[in-house]
Short mmCIF file of C-alpha atoms in Angstrom, two decimals:
data_model
loop_
_atom_site.label_atom_id
_atom_site.label_comp_id
_atom_site.label_asym_id
_atom_site.label_seq_id
_atom_site.Cartn_x
_atom_site.Cartn_y
_atom_site.Cartn_z
CA VAL A 24 -2.31 -10.26 22.00
CA ASN A 25 0.72 -12.16 20.81
CA SER A 26 4.12 -12.76 22.34
CA LYS A 27 7.08 -15.03 21.76
CA ILE A 28 8.32 -14.49 25.30
CA PRO A 29 6.48 -16.52 27.97
CA GLY A 30 4.68 -14.31 30.46
CA GLN A 31 5.04 -11.17 28.34
CA ARG A 32 2.11 -9.66 26.48
CA ILE A 33 2.70 -7.61 23.36
CA GLU A 34 -0.18 -5.91 21.61
CA GLU A 35 -0.48 -6.72 17.91
CA GLU A 36 -0.73 -3.68 15.69
CA ARG A 37 -4.13 -3.21 14.10
CA TRP A 38 -5.38 -0.81 11.47
CA ARG A 39 -5.55 2.70 12.89
CA PRO A 40 -7.74 5.47 11.48
CA PRO A 41 -6.27 8.57 9.86
CA ASP A 42 -6.73 12.11 11.18
CA LEU A 43 -10.03 13.90 10.62
CA SER A 44 -9.20 15.47 7.26
CA GLU A 45 -7.23 12.53 5.84
CA VAL A 46 -7.94 9.36 3.89
CA LYS A 47 -5.84 6.29 4.61
CA ILE A 48 -4.80 4.17 1.65
CA ASN A 49 -3.38 0.76 2.49
CA PHE A 50 -1.54 -1.16 -0.20
CA GLU A 51 -0.21 -4.69 -0.51
CA ALA A 52 1.40 -6.82 -3.19
CA THR A 53 1.51 -10.55 -3.72
CA PHE A 54 3.86 -12.18 -6.19
CA ASP A 55 3.80 -15.46 -8.12
CA LYS A 56 7.30 -16.40 -9.26
CA GLN A 57 5.99 -19.18 -11.52
CA THR A 58 4.06 -16.73 -13.73
CA ASN A 59 5.92 -13.47 -12.94
CA LYS A 60 2.59 -11.89 -12.03
CA SER A 61 1.76 -9.79 -9.04
CA SER A 62 -1.46 -8.47 -7.59
CA THR A 63 -1.70 -5.05 -5.98
CA SER A 64 -4.47 -4.31 -3.55
CA ILE A 65 -5.46 -0.77 -2.58
CA VAL A 66 -8.01 -0.04 0.15
CA CYS A 67 -9.07 3.58 0.86
CA ARG A 68 -10.78 4.30 4.19
CA ASP A 69 -11.89 7.28 6.21
CA LEU A 70 -11.40 7.89 9.93
CA GLU A 71 -14.32 5.61 10.83
CA GLY A 72 -12.96 2.73 8.76
CA VAL A 73 -15.59 3.16 6.03
CA ILE A 74 -14.19 1.87 2.74
CA LEU A 75 -14.28 4.73 0.24
CA GLY A 76 -12.96 2.57 -2.56
CA SER A 77 -10.81 -0.44 -3.26
CA LYS A 78 -8.94 -1.72 -6.22
CA THR A 79 -7.07 -4.85 -7.24
CA VAL A 80 -4.64 -4.72 -10.15
CA VAL A 81 -3.00 -7.78 -11.69
CA ASN A 82 0.44 -6.88 -13.05
CA ILE A 83 2.26 -9.01 -15.63
CA ARG A 84 5.97 -9.47 -16.40
CA ILE A 85 7.07 -8.53 -12.90
CA PRO A 86 10.66 -9.77 -12.39
CA THR A 87 10.93 -9.93 -8.57
CA PRO A 88 8.90 -9.62 -5.36
CA PHE A 89 10.75 -6.34 -4.69
CA ALA A 90 9.58 -4.93 -8.04
CA ALA A 91 6.02 -6.01 -7.15
CA GLU A 92 6.25 -4.11 -3.83
CA VAL A 93 7.48 -0.86 -5.39
CA LEU A 94 4.81 -1.05 -8.10
CA ALA A 95 2.24 -1.59 -5.33
CA CYS A 96 3.50 1.60 -3.67
CA LEU A 97 3.12 3.60 -6.89
CA GLN A 98 -0.46 2.51 -7.58
CA PRO A 99 -2.01 4.19 -4.47
CA ILE A 100 -0.57 7.53 -5.64
CA GLN A 101 -2.26 7.04 -9.01
CA THR A 102 -5.52 6.07 -7.27
CA ARG A 103 -5.25 9.12 -5.00
CA LEU A 104 -5.01 11.37 -8.05
CA GLU A 105 -7.87 9.57 -9.86
CA LEU A 106 -10.21 9.90 -6.86
CA GLY A 107 -9.13 13.44 -5.93
CA PHE A 108 -8.04 12.74 -2.35
CA ARG A 109 -6.02 15.76 -1.23
CA GLN A 110 -4.74 14.65 2.18
CA VAL A 111 -3.70 11.01 2.49
CA VAL A 112 -1.66 8.61 4.53
CA ILE A 113 -0.36 5.71 2.45
CA GLU A 114 0.52 2.60 4.42
CA GLY A 115 2.20 -0.62 3.44
CA ASP A 116 4.27 -3.28 5.12
CA THR A 117 7.36 -2.96 2.93
CA LEU A 118 9.86 -0.93 4.92
CA SER A 119 12.63 -0.78 2.29
CA VAL A 120 10.37 0.79 -0.35
CA ILE A 121 8.82 3.25 2.11
CA LYS A 122 12.30 4.35 3.25
CA LYS A 123 13.30 4.98 -0.38
CA VAL A 124 10.17 7.06 -0.99
CA GLN A 125 10.75 9.09 2.19
CA SER A 126 14.43 9.70 1.45
CA LYS A 127 15.51 13.09 0.13
CA GLU A 128 18.50 11.47 -1.58
CA GLU A 129 18.45 10.29 -5.17
CA ASP A 130 17.72 6.58 -5.45
CA ARG A 131 20.24 4.67 -7.56
CA SER A 132 18.75 1.18 -7.30
CA VAL A 133 17.13 -0.80 -10.11
CA ILE A 134 13.72 0.45 -8.94
CA SER A 135 14.71 4.14 -9.13
CA PRO A 136 12.31 4.90 -12.05
CA TYR A 137 9.38 3.81 -9.85
CA ILE A 138 10.70 5.73 -6.85
CA ASP A 139 11.13 8.84 -9.01
CA ASP A 140 7.55 8.47 -10.31
CA ILE A 141 6.19 8.13 -6.78
CA LYS A 142 8.04 11.24 -5.62
CA PHE A 143 6.99 13.25 -8.69
CA LEU A 144 3.30 12.29 -8.49
CA ASN A 145 3.29 12.80 -4.73
CA LYS A 146 4.10 16.51 -5.24
CA ARG A 147 1.10 17.10 -7.53
CA PHE A 148 -1.25 18.39 -4.86
CA GLY A 149 -2.24 18.19 -1.22
CA ARG A 150 -0.44 16.40 1.58
CA CYS A 151 0.69 12.80 1.45
CA CYS A 152 2.83 10.82 3.82
CA PHE A 153 4.04 7.24 3.70
CA LYS A 154 4.08 4.99 6.74
CA LYS A 155 5.18 1.46 7.44
CA THR A 156 2.58 -0.78 9.07
CA SER A 157 2.68 -4.39 10.19
CA ARG A 158 1.05 -7.26 8.32
CA ASN A 159 -1.69 -7.15 10.99
CA GLY A 160 -2.29 -3.45 10.35
CA ASN A 161 -2.52 -4.21 6.64
CA GLY A 162 -4.69 -7.32 6.88
CA VAL A 163 -7.56 -6.29 4.60
CA ALA A 164 -5.26 -5.17 1.79
CA HIS A 165 -3.21 -8.37 2.14
CA GLY A 166 -6.28 -10.61 1.85
CA VAL A 167 -7.60 -8.73 -1.16
CA ALA A 168 -4.21 -8.90 -2.95
CA LYS A 169 -3.96 -12.66 -2.41
CA GLU A 170 -7.48 -13.15 -3.76
CA GLY A 171 -6.79 -10.94 -6.79
CA LEU A 172 -3.76 -13.03 -7.74
CA LYS A 173 -5.65 -16.27 -7.16
CA ARG A 174 -8.53 -15.10 -9.41
CA ASN A 175 -6.14 -13.41 -11.86
CA GLU A 176 -8.43 -10.43 -12.24
CA SER A 177 -8.33 -6.70 -11.65
CA THR A 178 -11.31 -5.11 -9.88
CA TYR A 179 -12.53 -1.72 -8.78
CA LEU A 180 -15.16 -1.28 -6.09
CA GLY A 181 -16.71 1.89 -4.82
CA GLY A 182 -16.96 2.12 -1.06
CA SER A 183 -19.96 1.15 0.97
CA SER A 184 -18.90 -1.41 3.53
CA THR A 185 -17.76 -0.56 7.03
CA GLY A 186 -15.41 -2.18 9.43
CA VAL A 187 -11.78 -2.27 10.18
CA GLY A 188 -9.54 -5.26 9.73
#
């Protein structure tokens, strides 16, 4: 419980499970402006919080934190297709990118090629929706992304651990 108003209690958002037939894919990006590298973390979980797979990708020549965030939003779609998940909820804490992906209008920003790719790949099969979550609801993916950038290495892990964070 966290609140900035004395005497008022506000519940912090935590990771919430997807519906029965869905897989939830959380994504996060970290960015290092000194090296123009970013790290994307992707964590796939079922309704019980069991990790079905996770991935960390180190990206080079990334110009801005915003570009790192949109790239991080594209990579879960690619992972979804690689692993064959048909019904997914993709969550991240970057509202501006998620709004662009959800919009029916053509994106005309500098990241429009990424947005177009996300929309195109998203139509390939099954059901996929994008949702904004808080940093607290995206805690595991955030920690993994920070560690990936610190270690400067990409990883892929099959799922076997349980727990929600």
